C-alpha positions as a Markdown table, in Angstrom:
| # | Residue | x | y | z |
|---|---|---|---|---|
| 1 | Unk | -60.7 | -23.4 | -22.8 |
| 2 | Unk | -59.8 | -20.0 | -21.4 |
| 3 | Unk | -58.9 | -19.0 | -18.7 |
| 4 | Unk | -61.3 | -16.7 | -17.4 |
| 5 | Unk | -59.4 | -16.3 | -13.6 |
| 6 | Unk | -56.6 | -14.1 | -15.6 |
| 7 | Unk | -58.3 | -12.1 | -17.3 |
| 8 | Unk | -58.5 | -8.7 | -15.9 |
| 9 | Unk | -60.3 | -6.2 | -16.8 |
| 10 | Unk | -59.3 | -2.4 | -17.6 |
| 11 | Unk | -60.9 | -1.5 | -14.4 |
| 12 | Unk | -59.7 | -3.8 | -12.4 |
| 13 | Unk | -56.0 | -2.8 | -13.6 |
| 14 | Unk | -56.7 | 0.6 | -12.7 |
| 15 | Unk | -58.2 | -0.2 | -9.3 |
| 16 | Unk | -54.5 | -2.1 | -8.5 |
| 17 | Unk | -52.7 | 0.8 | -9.6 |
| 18 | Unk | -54.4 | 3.3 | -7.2 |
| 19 | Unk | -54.2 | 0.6 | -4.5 |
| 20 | Unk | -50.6 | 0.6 | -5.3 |
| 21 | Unk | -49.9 | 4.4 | -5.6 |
| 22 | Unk | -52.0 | 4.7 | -3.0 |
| 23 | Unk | -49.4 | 1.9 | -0.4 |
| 24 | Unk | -46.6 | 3.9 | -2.0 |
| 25 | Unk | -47.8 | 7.6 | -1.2 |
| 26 | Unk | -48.8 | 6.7 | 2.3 |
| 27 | Unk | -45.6 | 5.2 | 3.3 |
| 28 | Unk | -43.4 | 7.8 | 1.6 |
| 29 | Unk | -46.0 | 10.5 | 3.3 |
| 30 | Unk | -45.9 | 9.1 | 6.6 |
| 31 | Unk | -41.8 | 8.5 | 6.0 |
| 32 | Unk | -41.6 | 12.6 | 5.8 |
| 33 | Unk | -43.7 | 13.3 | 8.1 |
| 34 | Unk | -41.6 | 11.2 | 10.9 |
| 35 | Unk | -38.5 | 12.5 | 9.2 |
| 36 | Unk | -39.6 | 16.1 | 10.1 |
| 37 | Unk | -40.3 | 15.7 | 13.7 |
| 38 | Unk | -37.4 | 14.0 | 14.1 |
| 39 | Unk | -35.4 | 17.8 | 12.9 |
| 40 | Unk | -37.7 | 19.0 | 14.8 |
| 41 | Unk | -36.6 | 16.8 | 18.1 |
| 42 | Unk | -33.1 | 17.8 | 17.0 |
| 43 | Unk | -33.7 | 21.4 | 16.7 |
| 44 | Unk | -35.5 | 21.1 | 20.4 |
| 45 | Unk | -33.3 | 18.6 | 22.1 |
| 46 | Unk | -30.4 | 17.8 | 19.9 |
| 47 | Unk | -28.3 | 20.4 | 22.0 |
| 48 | Unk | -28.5 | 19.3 | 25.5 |
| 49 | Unk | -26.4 | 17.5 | 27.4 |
| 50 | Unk | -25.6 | 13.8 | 27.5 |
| 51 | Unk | -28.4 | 11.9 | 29.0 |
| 52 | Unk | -27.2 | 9.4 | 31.7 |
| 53 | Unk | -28.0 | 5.8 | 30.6 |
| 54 | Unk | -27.4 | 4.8 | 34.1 |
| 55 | Unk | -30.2 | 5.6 | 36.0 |
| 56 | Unk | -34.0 | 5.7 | 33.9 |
| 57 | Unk | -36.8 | 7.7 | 35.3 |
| 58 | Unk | -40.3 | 7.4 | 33.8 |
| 59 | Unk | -41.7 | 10.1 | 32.0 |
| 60 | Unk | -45.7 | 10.9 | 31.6 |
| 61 | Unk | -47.3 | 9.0 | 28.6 |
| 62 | Unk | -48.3 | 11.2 | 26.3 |
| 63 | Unk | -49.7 | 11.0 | 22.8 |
| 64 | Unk | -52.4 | 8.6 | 24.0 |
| 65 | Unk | -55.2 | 10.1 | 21.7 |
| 66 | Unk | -55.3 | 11.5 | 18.7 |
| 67 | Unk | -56.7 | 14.8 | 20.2 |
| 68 | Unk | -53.3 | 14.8 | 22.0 |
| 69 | Unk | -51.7 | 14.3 | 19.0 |
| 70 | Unk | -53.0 | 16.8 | 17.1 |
| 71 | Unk | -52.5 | 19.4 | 19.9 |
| 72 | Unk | -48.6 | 18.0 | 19.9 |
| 73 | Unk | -48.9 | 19.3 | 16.5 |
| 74 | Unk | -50.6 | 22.3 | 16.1 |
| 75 | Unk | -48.1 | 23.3 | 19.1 |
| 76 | Unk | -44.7 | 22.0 | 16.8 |
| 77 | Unk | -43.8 | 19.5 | 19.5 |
| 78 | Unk | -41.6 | 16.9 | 17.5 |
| 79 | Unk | -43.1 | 14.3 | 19.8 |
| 80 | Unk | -47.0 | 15.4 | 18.4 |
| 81 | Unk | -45.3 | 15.2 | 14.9 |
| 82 | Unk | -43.5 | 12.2 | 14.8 |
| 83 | Unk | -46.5 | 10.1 | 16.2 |
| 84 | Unk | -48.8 | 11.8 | 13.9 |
| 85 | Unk | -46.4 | 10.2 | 11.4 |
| 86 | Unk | -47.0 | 6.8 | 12.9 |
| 87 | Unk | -50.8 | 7.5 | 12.7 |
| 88 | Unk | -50.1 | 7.9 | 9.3 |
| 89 | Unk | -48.4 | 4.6 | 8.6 |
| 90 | Unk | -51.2 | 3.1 | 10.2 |
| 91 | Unk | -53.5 | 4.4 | 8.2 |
| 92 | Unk | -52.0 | 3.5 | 5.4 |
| 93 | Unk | -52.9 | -0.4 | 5.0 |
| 94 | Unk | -56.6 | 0.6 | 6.2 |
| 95 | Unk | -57.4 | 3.0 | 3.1 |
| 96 | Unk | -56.0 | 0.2 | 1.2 |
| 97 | Unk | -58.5 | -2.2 | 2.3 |
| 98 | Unk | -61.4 | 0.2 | 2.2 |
| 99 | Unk | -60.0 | 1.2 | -1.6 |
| 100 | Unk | -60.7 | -2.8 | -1.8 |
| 101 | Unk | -63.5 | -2.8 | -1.1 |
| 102 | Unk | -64.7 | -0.3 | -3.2 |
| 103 | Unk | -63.0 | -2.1 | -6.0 |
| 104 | Unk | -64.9 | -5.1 | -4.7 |
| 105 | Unk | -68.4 | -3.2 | -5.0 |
| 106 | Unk | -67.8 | -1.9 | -8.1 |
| 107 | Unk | -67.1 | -5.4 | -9.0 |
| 108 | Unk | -70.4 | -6.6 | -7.6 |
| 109 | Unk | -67.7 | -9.3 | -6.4 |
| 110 | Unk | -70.4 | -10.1 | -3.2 |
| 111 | Unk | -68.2 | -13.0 | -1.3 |
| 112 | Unk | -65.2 | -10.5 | -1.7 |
| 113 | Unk | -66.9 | -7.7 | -0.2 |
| 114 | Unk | -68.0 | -9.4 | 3.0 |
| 115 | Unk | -64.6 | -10.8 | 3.4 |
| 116 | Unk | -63.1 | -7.4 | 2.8 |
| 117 | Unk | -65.6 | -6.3 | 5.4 |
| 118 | Unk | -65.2 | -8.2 | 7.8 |
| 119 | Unk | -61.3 | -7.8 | 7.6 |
| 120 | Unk | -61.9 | -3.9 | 7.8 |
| 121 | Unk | -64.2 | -4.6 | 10.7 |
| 122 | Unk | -61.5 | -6.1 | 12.7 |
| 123 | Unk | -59.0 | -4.0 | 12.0 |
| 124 | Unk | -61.0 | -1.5 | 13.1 |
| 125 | Unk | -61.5 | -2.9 | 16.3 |
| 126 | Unk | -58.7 | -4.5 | 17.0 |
| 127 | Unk | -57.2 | -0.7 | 16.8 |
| 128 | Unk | -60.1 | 1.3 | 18.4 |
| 129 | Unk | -61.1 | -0.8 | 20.6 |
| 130 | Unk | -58.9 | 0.5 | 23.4 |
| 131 | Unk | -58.3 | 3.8 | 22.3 |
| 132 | Unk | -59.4 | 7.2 | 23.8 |
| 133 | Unk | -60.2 | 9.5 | 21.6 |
């Protein structure tokens, strides 16, 4: 008797491959984008003096939003850059689900595609939920 859990089709190996190359592009994407705000914090910041680690005071939160973050940007702050880097990585396991789950439709696989949905769906709140935008 075969085995028919093993097979895979064509498709499906393609649909794993672009999930992959997808994971590997958005870390490595995300990766350079937090490597280039961090020469750009250097460029900005790496020449002044020693900060004193004895005494802390609180600076304004910023970067709250991703309006905020895309201003940081558009204006070359390294701060606006580097968290648009972490956007990035965050991003990055949520296209893989939704490239799931269009793997999933095309499969007409129906209990995978509410699982995958509902997964997305709390993702998606869990990280919006409390966010201005």
């Amino acid at each position: 008797m075969k085995n028919i859990i093993s097979k895979k089709t064509a498709a499906d190996q393609d649909i794993e491959r672009l999930i992959g190359l997808q994971l590997r592009f958005g870390v490595i994407i995300a990766s350079l984008i937090v490597l280039i705000g961090g020469l750009i914090y250097l460029k900005q910041f790496g020449a002044l003096a020693v900060p004193h680690y004895h005494s802390f005071i609180g600076t304004k939160a910023g970067y709250t939003s991703l309006g905020e973050i895309f201003k940081g940007v558009y204006t070359a702050n390294a701060k606006g850059v580097i968290e648009l880097g972490v956007v990035a990585l965050i991003i990055t396991p949520i296209l893989r689900i939704a490239f799931s789950l269009v793997g999933f439709i095309i499969e007409k696989d129906k209990l995978y595609i509410w699982i995958t949905l509902t997964v997305l769906a709390i993702m998606m709140a869990s990280i919006f939920g409390g966010l201005k935008i």
